[in-house]
RNA sequence: GGAGCCGUGCCUCAAUGGUCACAGGAGCGGACUUAUAAUCCGAGAUCUGCUGCUGCAACAGCAGGUGGGGGUUCAAAUCCCCCCGGCUCCGCCA
């Protein structure tokens, strides 16, 4: 077979410097450096200045470790939002932040400093904490940037910054000044390991085994007053508790006023002991306490037990019978041991009855008995012991004294400290509280409670998904007052002076301003280094007792308060954000009001969403956001939460370094973040596979745009070939779905990133790779570059690429920017794709896309038939590729007309075959069409063109080039190629 | 105890009332060597029922089948109810 080796050189094959292999781990850092040198974030701000604003306010991650997948998801989603809003034309600044104060860091620093800490002055300890937090601020910043997140990384907000600390304190002062805050004795969750109060948000429930004991409380008031039949009997009640260590603080026994109680005699005779227990529980209690034959002596309402008295089982004092509706009949005895110092309900009851709420447990959890009530000469064995150690001792003492009626162990969910994971206790201490029942005035001047107003504000916010509204509403509706004080050091001091005599705080706005200014200048350390006298004006007197001696409060603020005032410390204060935020605050309900979005994991309903709402409603009378989106949890492939113990975690930093930050981003885009999401090495590898497909599609697009000069070569939309027009219509459809008719709604507008991912993926693989680009090869490779047909295709390829690169830019930020650089250069183009705007549907294709696509539907059905037939031929080895085939279609009239309207060439291209013959149908009945057109695929006839591989009837030798079809000959002539001299064979290298 | 989510082929998943349920991966079969560390085409869910036959097998066709069951509807993966399985969050236990 004679060959013409140089004929191949006359083809216009794809040509591009855009590499097939991405080498993401190596190349992404280079692109990051380019963005940095370009000052891209600042450029974006400049480019969008004056446009409508969109504010995504960053929830600060805690700066105490490297980032994990949840962080990557969180920041990735935010980056999609910010970038897509920016490309939709909004000015969307993004100031990332970090949560820096708090126990975890202080504990880490404690471990590092060891006993040295005790000798160090407070400012030095704070300095160590600051350094520790800063280390992780820097680490996380570099990690977030590594996965391509844009933002003001050079100046993130930090809750430990001087300005932030000053704003936090200012926010705090707002509460007492407006009457939201009280300081009082109250039981709070208390971690005896960390020696601090905890907020509800800081406890987690874990399984814990507690002793479970039934204790006899002997009645000391007149039994006949309860029921006449009890006169003269030895009466007692039985309480059940799982915390024997609270018994020294037992001040009352609570009964439900409406429950029925029985008096049971245990045994025969007038001397048998009698027990008062709830009727519903009598059987259970009798069994647990092994009461033998029981006989009911009386039956009465719990209300009858109000203010009866009992003897404490081991202390020399009496215990009051009280009534409370929280007593339940599903566990215990119906008689609830009440220790006001160690339970919220107990405390409330104690207040109603005037009981002593003093805690005999110190900050470290050591028990101390009230000497006045201790009836024996020697101190109790549990004196000074930790509560857990005291439990068995107290139980033994009960047993010894005959007060223990039953016992055992109970495994139950018990609150633990979320930081140190030790079980926590309830302990009444002096704390600062924000009262949810504070009366406030709404904007309309109506009186309501703080709680009520907060709930009303929740209602004005868009919650996504919608059930978030109900969730946070329930939380606010039922939560207790917010305990905002902590007995630690690493945080914002509650910078208040207390009266040495009566503990009354000084609430003086002028003094408060002075201290805020001090914090602004010197940071929170100033509270530790400045003397009382330097701040409190001379001659100040306590409003309560008139004393003029004051001391500094040493508690710090709950860290949830810190981050919860970020709307004030950042949005209201930061020069880049405040004008937008002020507009947001003042334009409620107005059209021009900018959106303020909070986007975090669902756990923040009780965290940041919650604390931010409360502070903003209290201080500004409105919610700090207009839109709250929540993400689900990242789980492993089997749907389990990721944990160190399971070893099923996926490290985004590791994935970025091995596969690329782009792969992490693609994974984030691939999942529906509103639900729980699966992640694993395996799934990441799948994303990498998808990435390669997308990248290769871009590469092929770019390769076929080589030499295309849009200004000179682009074909007017009306002159485009039908197939090319069809693809523009498809592209328009895609654009419309992704960015909406206006270029700013659609799936990006609704944060439906996984749909963008799916649709782009499908478009690239199905519409482009498997169809359009495949079919186009013949035209792209063999036609003269000057030909209308080829320029028509290029025009469309160019528009598709320009659209696609913008559509994926928020997600594939690295790759899109790389593609951008390889696109045909046009005047006035932005330096980065990220500075560009999303395409608008009508810019892609001005006509009715839906109609055109519907028209093509029938053609694609026929194409499927053709392919099925060709596959059969292929199986028999009669043809190989499509161009080896000739297809005959016996079509009914409408099909035939449709097919003929495209012309033979276009049809052959569409089916990717050498020849298409349309025949009138045989065997078609008169009424109408056959069920399906008769399609026959046959080996092509004619001679194969050596250049374009089509079989044609007009293939002939062209000089020394053998077997060149007439179309190729025309193209060669137009391109100025002449056949090589027959006598002088072409040498291998020319020019 | 409360709230909620998920269940689609071996795997990952799309599609929230409308044609024979999208696509990808893996595996299988094939083509191409003009996207080549590529590209293209094809077959492909388990099971049940019915029909074709004297009968059986194979095969073919039809129907049903989106965890199971029921309902609304001309029409359901999609809406409603119940159940099963998996998961998450919240709360509580004196």
Tab-separated table of C-alpha atoms (C1' of nucleotides) in Angstrom, chain B residues 1-2 14 16 23 28 32 37 40-41 44-48 51 53 56-58 63 68 71 86 88 92-93:
chain	number	residue	atom	x	y	z
B	1	G	C1'	-38.271	11.579	75.021
B	2	G	C1'	-38.186	15.503	70.841
B	14	A	C1'	-29.021	12.657	39.447
B	16	U	C1'	-39.049	16.480	44.290
B	23	A	C1'	-24.572	10.262	34.624
B	28	C	C1'	-17.143	-7.251	30.802
B	32	C	C1'	-9.866	3.656	17.143
B	37	A	C1'	-0.982	8.931	31.112
B	40	C	C1'	-15.557	6.498	21.176
B	41	C	C1'	-19.336	2.444	20.911
B	44	G	C1'	-25.507	-4.510	31.821
B	45	A	C1'	-30.024	-4.435	38.223
B	46	U	C1'	-32.021	-8.824	41.446
B	47	C	C1'	-36.661	-10.948	41.225
B	48	U	C1'	-41.837	-12.024	40.023
B	51	U	C1'	-47.694	-14.995	26.778
B	53	C	C1'	-44.862	-24.622	23.500
B	56	C	C1'	-39.520	-29.356	29.546
B	57	A	C1'	-35.185	-26.445	28.800
B	58	A	C1'	-33.398	-22.530	26.287
B	63	A	C1'	-46.080	-6.434	32.414
B	68	G	C1'	-41.267	-3.129	52.364
B	71	G	C1'	-53.098	5.508	49.799
B	86	G	C1'	-28.993	3.291	58.594
B	88	U	C1'	-27.411	12.955	62.748
B	92	C	C1'	-33.562	14.425	80.024
B	93	C	C1'	-32.972	11.057	84.028
